[in-house]
Short mmCIF file of C-alpha atoms in Angstrom, two decimals:
data_model
loop_
_atom_site.label_atom_id
_atom_site.label_comp_id
_atom_site.label_asym_id
_atom_site.label_seq_id
_atom_site.Cartn_x
_atom_site.Cartn_y
_atom_site.Cartn_z
CA MET A 30 146.15 58.86 -94.90
CA VAL A 31 145.96 55.47 -96.59
CA SER A 32 149.32 53.76 -97.10
CA LEU A 33 150.40 52.13 -100.34
CA LYS A 34 150.15 48.70 -98.70
CA GLN A 35 146.59 49.40 -97.58
CA ALA A 36 145.66 50.61 -101.07
CA PHE A 37 147.07 47.38 -102.52
CA VAL A 38 145.00 45.30 -100.09
CA ALA A 39 141.88 47.28 -100.99
CA LEU A 40 142.46 46.51 -104.68
CA VAL A 41 142.95 42.82 -103.89
CA VAL A 42 139.64 42.80 -102.01
CA ILE A 43 137.90 44.22 -105.09
CA GLY A 44 139.42 41.41 -107.14
CA LEU A 45 138.07 38.85 -104.69
CA LEU A 46 134.63 40.47 -104.79
CA LEU A 47 134.67 40.32 -108.59
CA LEU A 48 135.54 36.63 -108.43
CA VAL A 49 132.70 35.91 -106.00
CA GLY A 50 130.38 38.09 -108.09
CA ARG A 51 131.17 36.04 -111.17
CA ILE A 52 130.44 32.81 -109.30
CA LEU A 53 127.13 34.17 -107.97
CA ARG A 54 126.16 35.35 -111.45
CA GLU A 55 126.79 31.90 -112.88
CA ARG A 56 124.92 30.13 -110.05
CA ILE A 57 121.88 32.42 -109.75
CA GLY A 58 119.63 32.18 -112.76
CA LEU A 59 117.95 35.56 -112.22
CA PHE A 60 121.26 37.37 -112.61
CA ARG A 61 121.94 35.53 -115.87
CA ARG A 62 118.48 36.13 -117.27
CA LEU A 63 118.77 39.85 -116.58
CA PHE A 64 122.35 39.97 -117.92
CA ILE A 65 123.47 41.77 -114.77
CA PRO A 66 127.26 42.27 -114.99
CA SER A 67 129.43 40.52 -112.43
CA SER A 68 130.82 43.89 -111.37
CA ILE A 69 127.38 45.07 -110.25
CA VAL A 70 126.83 41.83 -108.31
CA ALA A 71 130.25 42.29 -106.70
CA GLY A 72 129.53 45.93 -105.88
CA PHE A 73 126.29 45.12 -104.10
CA LEU A 74 128.01 42.28 -102.27
CA GLY A 75 130.60 44.77 -101.03
CA LEU A 76 127.79 47.11 -99.94
CA LEU A 77 126.05 44.30 -98.03
CA LEU A 78 129.28 43.46 -96.20
CA SER A 79 130.02 47.09 -95.34
CA ALA A 80 129.30 49.01 -92.15
CA GLN A 81 126.15 50.45 -93.72
CA VAL A 82 124.35 47.10 -93.97
CA LEU A 83 126.06 44.22 -92.12
CA GLY A 84 127.66 46.60 -89.62
CA SER A 85 124.36 48.34 -88.83
CA LEU A 86 122.60 45.00 -88.44
CA ALA A 87 125.30 43.65 -86.12
CA ALA A 88 125.29 46.86 -84.05
CA SER A 89 121.51 46.81 -83.69
CA LEU A 90 121.61 43.21 -82.43
CA GLY A 91 124.70 43.29 -80.21
CA GLY A 92 125.54 46.91 -79.62
CA PRO A 93 128.31 49.12 -81.03
CA ASP A 94 131.04 46.81 -79.71
CA ALA A 95 129.59 43.66 -81.25
CA PRO A 96 131.66 41.65 -83.75
CA LEU A 97 131.27 42.98 -87.31
CA ALA A 98 129.67 46.18 -85.99
CA GLY A 99 131.95 48.01 -88.40
CA GLY A 100 131.31 45.62 -91.26
CA VAL A 101 133.74 43.11 -92.73
CA PHE A 102 136.16 45.68 -94.13
CA PRO A 103 138.36 48.10 -92.17
CA GLN A 104 137.58 51.77 -92.58
CA TRP A 105 140.69 52.37 -94.67
CA VAL A 106 139.39 49.94 -97.29
CA GLY A 107 136.31 52.09 -97.77
CA ASP A 108 138.43 55.24 -97.80
CA THR A 109 140.53 53.77 -100.61
CA TRP A 110 137.50 52.66 -102.59
CA ARG A 111 136.00 56.14 -102.49
CA THR A 112 139.04 57.57 -104.25
CA LEU A 113 139.27 54.91 -106.97
CA PRO A 114 136.46 56.00 -109.34
CA GLY A 115 137.84 59.49 -109.82
CA ILE A 116 141.27 58.07 -110.65
CA LEU A 117 140.42 55.03 -112.78
CA ILE A 118 137.91 56.89 -114.94
CA ASN A 119 140.87 58.59 -116.61
CA VAL A 120 142.13 55.15 -117.69
CA VAL A 121 138.72 54.21 -119.12
CA PHE A 122 138.40 57.32 -121.25
CA ALA A 123 142.05 57.57 -122.25
CA ALA A 124 141.75 54.10 -123.82
CA LEU A 125 138.43 54.84 -125.51
CA PHE A 126 139.84 55.64 -128.98
CA LEU A 127 143.36 54.21 -128.70
CA GLY A 128 143.74 51.52 -131.34
CA GLU A 129 140.73 52.75 -133.29
CA ARG A 130 141.00 54.02 -136.83
CA ILE A 131 139.98 57.67 -136.72
CA PRO A 132 137.92 58.23 -139.89
CA LYS A 133 137.21 61.59 -141.44
CA PRO A 134 134.04 63.35 -140.26
CA ARG A 135 132.60 63.18 -143.78
CA GLU A 136 132.98 59.42 -143.82
CA ILE A 137 131.31 59.12 -140.42
CA TRP A 138 128.40 61.31 -141.48
CA ARG A 139 127.90 59.47 -144.77
CA LYS A 140 127.61 56.09 -143.06
CA ALA A 141 125.98 57.04 -139.78
CA GLY A 142 124.34 60.47 -140.12
CA PRO A 143 120.84 59.44 -138.98
CA GLN A 144 122.35 57.34 -136.19
CA VAL A 145 124.32 60.35 -134.96
CA VAL A 146 121.22 62.55 -135.05
CA PHE A 147 119.13 60.07 -133.09
CA GLY A 148 121.88 59.49 -130.53
CA GLN A 149 122.22 63.24 -129.96
CA MET A 150 118.44 63.61 -129.66
CA LEU A 151 118.38 60.91 -126.98
CA ALA A 152 121.15 62.55 -124.98
CA TRP A 153 119.93 66.15 -125.24
CA GLY A 154 116.42 64.95 -124.49
CA GLN A 155 117.72 63.51 -121.21
CA TYR A 156 119.05 66.95 -120.35
CA THR A 157 115.75 68.56 -121.33
CA VAL A 158 113.42 66.29 -119.36
CA GLY A 159 115.82 66.22 -116.42
CA LEU A 160 116.20 69.99 -116.20
CA THR A 161 112.45 70.47 -116.65
CA LEU A 162 111.82 68.04 -113.81
CA ALA A 163 114.35 69.87 -111.64
CA ILE A 164 112.83 73.30 -112.34
CA VAL A 165 109.18 72.27 -111.97
CA VAL A 166 109.34 69.60 -109.24
CA LEU A 167 112.68 68.74 -107.63
CA ALA A 168 113.90 72.23 -106.71
CA PRO A 169 110.62 73.83 -105.53
CA LEU A 170 109.06 70.76 -103.86
CA PHE A 171 112.09 68.85 -102.56
CA GLY A 172 114.62 71.66 -102.23
CA MET A 173 117.18 69.87 -104.41
CA SER A 174 119.98 71.60 -106.24
CA PRO A 175 119.05 72.53 -109.83
CA MET A 176 122.10 70.49 -110.84
CA ALA A 177 119.93 67.41 -110.23
CA GLY A 178 118.53 68.09 -113.70
CA ALA A 179 121.77 66.82 -115.25
CA LEU A 180 121.76 63.52 -113.35
CA ILE A 181 119.71 61.60 -115.91
CA GLU A 182 122.15 62.37 -118.71
CA ILE A 183 125.22 61.86 -116.53
CA ALA A 184 123.99 58.48 -115.22
CA PHE A 185 122.10 57.08 -118.21
CA GLU A 186 124.00 58.37 -121.21
CA GLY A 187 127.30 58.52 -119.36
CA GLY A 188 126.95 55.50 -117.06
CA HIS A 189 128.99 54.65 -113.98
CA GLY A 190 132.16 55.96 -115.58
CA THR A 191 130.92 59.48 -116.26
CA ALA A 192 129.19 59.54 -112.87
CA ALA A 193 132.55 58.75 -111.28
CA GLY A 194 134.35 61.38 -113.32
CA MET A 195 131.82 64.09 -112.46
CA ALA A 196 131.66 63.25 -108.74
CA ALA A 197 134.38 65.67 -107.67
CA THR A 198 132.91 68.46 -109.79
CA MET A 199 129.46 68.02 -108.25
CA ARG A 200 130.92 68.10 -104.74
CA GLU A 201 132.99 71.21 -105.50
CA LEU A 202 129.90 72.98 -106.80
CA GLY A 203 127.95 72.18 -103.64
CA PHE A 204 125.89 69.19 -104.80
CA ALA A 205 127.22 66.68 -102.26
CA ASP A 206 124.39 64.17 -102.81
CA GLY A 207 124.93 64.16 -106.57
CA PRO A 208 127.55 61.39 -106.85
CA ASP A 209 125.54 58.83 -104.85
CA LEU A 210 122.37 59.63 -106.78
CA ALA A 211 124.28 59.35 -110.06
CA TYR A 212 125.75 55.95 -109.14
CA GLY A 213 122.31 54.71 -108.12
CA LEU A 214 120.71 55.96 -111.34
CA ALA A 215 123.48 54.42 -113.44
CA THR A 216 122.77 51.04 -111.82
CA VAL A 217 119.04 51.44 -112.49
CA GLY A 218 119.87 52.30 -116.09
CA VAL A 219 121.97 49.17 -116.69
CA VAL A 220 119.37 46.80 -115.23
CA SER A 221 116.31 48.50 -116.72
CA GLY A 222 118.04 48.84 -120.09
CA VAL A 223 118.17 45.07 -120.49
CA ILE A 224 114.69 44.44 -119.06
CA VAL A 225 112.87 47.20 -120.93
CA GLY A 226 114.93 46.58 -124.08
CA THR A 227 113.97 42.91 -124.10
CA ILE A 228 110.30 43.82 -123.68
CA LEU A 229 110.56 46.23 -126.61
CA ILE A 230 112.25 43.59 -128.79
CA ASN A 231 109.45 41.13 -128.06
CA TRP A 232 106.96 43.86 -128.93
CA GLY A 233 108.80 44.57 -132.17
CA ALA A 234 108.94 40.87 -133.06
CA ARG A 235 105.16 40.53 -132.70
CA ARG A 236 104.74 43.44 -135.12
CA GLY A 237 107.24 42.18 -137.65
CA LEU A 238 109.79 44.89 -136.97
CA VAL A 239 112.59 42.47 -136.09
CA GLU A 240 113.66 38.99 -137.11
CA VAL A 241 115.34 37.15 -134.28
CA ALA A 242 115.98 34.07 -136.42
CA GLY A 243 114.91 31.70 -133.66
CA LYS A 244 117.57 32.94 -131.25
CA THR A 245 116.77 33.18 -127.58
CA ARG A 246 118.09 35.98 -125.42
CA GLN A 247 120.72 33.65 -124.00
CA ALA A 248 121.79 32.47 -127.47
CA ALA A 249 122.23 36.06 -128.59
CA HIS A 250 124.25 36.81 -125.48
CA ASP A 251 126.41 33.70 -125.96
CA GLU A 252 127.10 34.63 -129.58
CA LEU A 253 128.18 38.11 -128.58
CA SER A 254 130.49 36.71 -125.89
CA GLU A 255 131.97 34.16 -128.30
CA ARG A 256 132.65 36.86 -130.86
CA GLU A 257 134.47 38.97 -128.28
CA ASP A 258 136.52 35.99 -127.06
CA GLN A 259 137.58 35.08 -130.59
CA ALA A 260 138.63 38.66 -131.26
CA PHE A 261 140.74 38.63 -128.13
CA GLU A 262 142.46 35.35 -128.98
CA ALA A 263 143.34 36.30 -132.55
CA PRO A 264 147.03 37.18 -133.06
CA SER A 265 147.84 40.82 -133.64
CA ARG A 266 150.70 42.64 -135.26
CA ALA A 267 151.35 44.49 -132.02
CA ASP A 268 151.84 41.17 -130.21
CA GLU A 269 154.32 40.00 -132.83
CA GLU A 270 156.44 43.14 -132.97
CA LEU A 271 156.67 44.17 -129.30
CA GLN A 272 158.96 41.38 -128.16
CA THR A 273 161.32 43.36 -125.96
CA THR A 274 158.50 44.63 -123.74
CA ASP A 275 155.39 42.79 -122.66
CA PRO A 276 152.54 43.94 -124.95
CA LEU A 277 150.28 44.73 -122.01
CA SER A 278 152.95 46.95 -120.43
CA MET A 279 153.31 48.85 -123.71
CA GLN A 280 149.55 49.42 -123.89
CA PHE A 281 149.57 50.76 -120.33
CA GLY A 282 152.30 53.12 -121.48
CA MET A 283 150.06 54.37 -124.29
CA VAL A 284 147.25 54.96 -121.79
CA GLY A 285 149.65 56.86 -119.55
CA LEU A 286 150.77 58.99 -122.50
CA ALA A 287 147.15 59.81 -123.37
CA ILE A 288 146.44 60.86 -119.77
CA ALA A 289 149.59 62.99 -119.72
CA VAL A 290 148.53 64.75 -122.93
CA GLY A 291 145.09 65.34 -121.40
CA TRP A 292 146.70 66.82 -118.29
CA LEU A 293 148.79 69.18 -120.44
CA LEU A 294 145.64 70.25 -122.28
CA HIS A 295 143.97 70.96 -118.96
CA GLN A 296 146.91 73.00 -117.72
CA GLY A 297 146.93 74.96 -120.96
CA LEU A 298 143.22 75.74 -120.67
CA LEU A 299 143.75 76.88 -117.08
CA LEU A 300 146.49 79.26 -118.23
CA VAL A 301 144.37 80.63 -121.07
CA GLU A 302 141.45 81.23 -118.72
CA GLY A 303 143.71 82.88 -116.14
CA TRP A 304 145.17 85.21 -118.75
CA THR A 305 141.84 86.19 -120.35
CA TRP A 306 138.31 86.42 -118.95
CA ALA A 307 139.20 85.31 -115.41
CA ARG A 308 141.64 88.22 -115.10
CA LEU A 309 138.80 90.56 -116.08
CA GLY A 310 136.56 89.19 -113.33
CA GLY A 311 134.65 86.72 -115.47
CA PRO A 312 133.45 83.33 -114.23
CA THR A 313 136.02 80.54 -113.91
CA ILE A 314 135.16 77.26 -115.61
CA MET A 315 138.34 75.27 -116.13
CA PRO A 316 139.02 74.41 -112.45
CA TYR A 317 135.74 72.46 -112.46
CA VAL A 318 136.46 70.58 -115.69
CA PRO A 319 137.51 67.01 -114.80
CA LEU A 320 140.53 65.40 -116.39
CA PHE A 321 138.84 62.38 -117.97
CA PRO A 322 137.28 64.04 -121.09
CA LEU A 323 140.61 65.70 -121.82
CA ALA A 324 142.36 62.35 -121.34
CA MET A 325 139.98 61.02 -123.98
CA LEU A 326 141.02 63.81 -126.33
CA GLY A 327 144.61 62.98 -125.43
CA GLY A 328 143.98 59.43 -126.61
CA VAL A 329 142.61 60.74 -129.91
CA LEU A 330 145.68 62.95 -130.39
CA VAL A 331 148.06 60.10 -129.54
CA GLN A 332 146.33 57.73 -131.95
CA ALA A 333 146.20 60.33 -134.74
CA THR A 334 149.91 61.02 -134.27
CA LEU A 335 150.75 57.31 -134.37
CA ASP A 336 148.69 56.85 -137.52
CA ALA A 337 150.32 59.83 -139.19
CA THR A 338 153.80 58.51 -138.42
CA GLY A 339 153.03 54.95 -139.50
CA HIS A 340 153.05 53.48 -135.98
CA GLY A 341 149.32 53.04 -135.50
CA HIS A 342 149.76 49.28 -135.33
CA SER A 343 151.67 49.68 -132.05
CA VAL A 344 148.35 50.00 -130.22
CA ASP A 345 146.39 46.79 -129.72
CA ARG A 346 142.70 47.61 -129.63
CA ARG A 347 141.77 44.33 -127.94
CA LEU A 348 144.22 44.89 -125.10
CA MET A 349 142.89 48.44 -124.75
CA ASN A 350 139.41 47.00 -124.38
CA ARG A 351 140.68 44.75 -121.59
CA ILE A 352 142.45 47.60 -119.80
CA SER A 353 139.46 49.93 -119.92
CA GLY A 354 137.08 47.07 -119.08
CA ALA A 355 139.07 46.11 -115.98
CA ALA A 356 139.25 49.73 -114.86
CA LEU A 357 135.49 50.12 -115.32
CA ASP A 358 134.83 46.95 -113.30
CA PHE A 359 136.90 48.34 -110.43
CA ILE A 360 135.04 51.66 -110.70
CA ILE A 361 131.63 49.98 -110.50
CA VAL A 362 132.56 47.75 -107.55
CA SER A 363 134.17 50.56 -105.53
CA ALA A 364 131.36 53.02 -106.30
CA LEU A 365 128.52 50.65 -105.42
CA ALA A 366 130.26 49.26 -102.33
CA THR A 367 130.59 52.79 -100.92
CA LEU A 368 127.17 54.01 -102.10
CA SER A 369 125.51 56.09 -99.38
CA LEU A 370 122.20 54.43 -98.57
CA GLY A 371 121.39 57.37 -96.34
CA VAL A 372 121.54 59.78 -99.28
CA LEU A 373 119.30 57.54 -101.39
CA GLY A 374 116.85 57.17 -98.51
CA GLU A 375 116.68 60.91 -97.93
CA ASN A 376 116.11 61.54 -101.64
CA LEU A 377 114.07 58.45 -102.49
CA ALA A 378 111.14 60.26 -104.13
CA PRO A 379 113.37 62.48 -106.34
CA PHE A 380 115.52 59.45 -107.16
CA LEU A 381 112.51 57.43 -108.33
CA LEU A 382 111.16 60.40 -110.30
CA LEU A 383 114.49 60.86 -112.09
CA ALA A 384 114.67 57.14 -112.91
CA PHE A 385 111.08 56.99 -114.19
CA VAL A 386 111.37 60.14 -116.31
CA GLY A 387 114.69 58.99 -117.79
CA ILE A 388 113.37 55.57 -118.76
CA ALA A 389 110.12 57.04 -120.13
CA TRP A 390 112.00 59.52 -122.31
CA ASN A 391 114.22 56.83 -123.83
CA VAL A 392 111.25 54.58 -124.60
CA CYS A 393 109.26 57.43 -126.16
CA ALA A 394 112.26 58.54 -128.21
CA LEU A 395 112.70 55.03 -129.59
CA LEU A 396 109.05 54.56 -130.49
CA PHE A 397 108.22 58.04 -131.80
CA LEU A 398 111.47 59.67 -132.95
CA ALA A 399 113.48 56.76 -134.36
CA PRO A 400 110.92 55.94 -137.13
CA ARG A 401 111.06 59.58 -138.26
CA VAL A 402 114.85 59.86 -138.18
CA MET A 403 116.11 56.50 -139.44
CA PRO A 404 115.61 55.93 -143.18
CA ASP A 405 115.47 52.14 -142.80
CA TYR A 406 115.58 49.45 -140.09
CA TRP A 407 114.59 52.10 -137.57
CA PHE A 408 113.93 49.62 -134.78
CA GLN A 409 117.26 47.79 -134.99
CA ARG A 410 119.22 51.02 -135.24
CA GLY A 411 117.17 52.68 -132.54
CA ILE A 412 117.30 49.82 -130.03
CA ALA A 413 121.11 49.95 -130.09
CA ASP A 414 121.08 53.64 -129.17
CA PHE A 415 118.38 52.98 -126.60
CA GLY A 416 120.57 50.41 -124.82
CA GLN A 417 123.66 52.57 -124.99
CA SER A 418 121.80 55.59 -123.64
CA MET A 419 120.74 53.57 -120.58
CA GLY A 420 124.28 53.53 -119.26
CA VAL A 421 126.59 51.13 -121.08
CA THR A 422 127.51 50.48 -124.71
CA ALA A 423 127.51 46.72 -124.14
CA THR A 424 123.75 46.84 -123.47
CA GLY A 425 123.21 48.52 -126.82
CA LEU A 426 125.29 45.87 -128.60
CA LEU A 427 123.46 43.09 -126.77
CA LEU A 428 120.02 44.42 -127.73
CA LEU A 429 121.21 44.95 -131.31
CA ARG A 430 122.45 41.36 -131.49
CA MET A 431 119.14 40.11 -130.12
CA SER A 432 117.09 42.11 -132.63
CA ASP A 433 119.37 41.66 -135.66
CA PRO A 434 121.58 38.57 -135.22
CA ALA A 435 122.50 38.41 -138.91
CA ASN A 436 123.30 42.15 -139.16
CA ARG A 437 120.91 42.57 -142.08
CA SER A 438 120.35 46.19 -141.11
CA GLY A 439 124.02 47.20 -141.15
CA ALA A 440 123.41 48.83 -137.78
CA TRP A 441 126.64 47.43 -136.29
CA GLU A 442 128.77 49.63 -138.55
CA SER A 443 126.64 52.76 -138.27
CA PHE A 444 126.42 52.36 -134.49
CA GLY A 445 130.19 52.10 -134.23
CA TYR A 446 130.76 55.20 -136.36
CA LYS A 447 128.10 57.08 -134.39
CA GLN A 448 130.06 56.51 -131.18
CA LEU A 449 132.94 58.62 -132.49
CA LEU A 450 130.72 61.70 -132.69
CA THR A 451 128.69 60.94 -129.57
CA GLU A 452 131.05 59.62 -126.88
CA PRO A 453 133.36 62.64 -126.64
CA PHE A 454 130.54 65.11 -126.12
CA VAL A 455 127.49 63.66 -124.36
CA GLY A 456 128.84 60.28 -123.30
CA GLY A 457 132.32 61.42 -122.36
CA GLY A 458 131.51 64.39 -120.19
CA LEU A 459 132.59 67.37 -122.32
CA VAL A 460 129.10 68.86 -122.33
#
């Protein structure tokens, strides 16, 4: 059992790894050119310093009693890190819609209908190609669980966050290798999303599909970062009115309220299932449903209630972004630092097949489906969904900024509206 003091130290170590990861990202040009997040650099640094890599190397050179044979970190640090993703993912998804204006479905569809359709096609296509691969190849040839067919969608469309949230469910259903494979695929998705997306943008520029207005990749990235920083520094009404309590503390309270509402929803669904089909001998579903998608719905209910009562301004969207962003960074570092290299090694061929098929589907969907779904500016609109469906929304925004720096296509607005009808279902784990 890990003590509270040990858990605190483990969190501090993650903070130090993030700091070192940021320094390495700034000093190593390859990391900058590939736009690899500092959290991924920090996570791999933690993995290198763990018993799996540094510890194994030290033990092979000096025996099991050699210095650093157990890695740099005590075992209880790793034990703490393994529990963090399943906990912090509730924070990420509870804050997803807090502070957002919840528009009516008709308004969303009017402004972003084609974008919603294409985003859903990307996500459901990941299920289709993944399940087909599992049925035809992975299960019969490699003896993998058929649940491997869902890994592409969980890791690419959902990203590290959804992979963390689904980890306990996969283990409970007997797919013990699933979480490590999902974390690995999510990392592949983030890196390949930027690389492949940049190649596609260059291809589109040569064919006159995009106008980059003389901006380099780095200039587009810097502009996006500057825009986010300015939004964070701007004064907000919530900052001005919440004087008796620190604004950040109040936002944490809102996140806690959203998680509590999600927990109540989960308990209610468990009761309904126990009173109905489960009592008649039917299959039980609700015990395997994780909390994080219901925490997201809790956030929607909290925000809708605040808006209806005239207190919607009490939630600061920029602070919510910081809270969820910090939680996601800690998820990525702890997940990658405890990634089982043994599991990846034992399933290397299936892992590579899943990664290749997932990337190939996204590229084909962009090139062949987007022109037939989007009424105009199909490439700019499609490249945003392509980046988002590779694991992280920031990649989609980055590729969109690179391909349409002046927002001539209006894709920024339609992409934002599309998220409201996509994230809860295929990105947020409900499906």
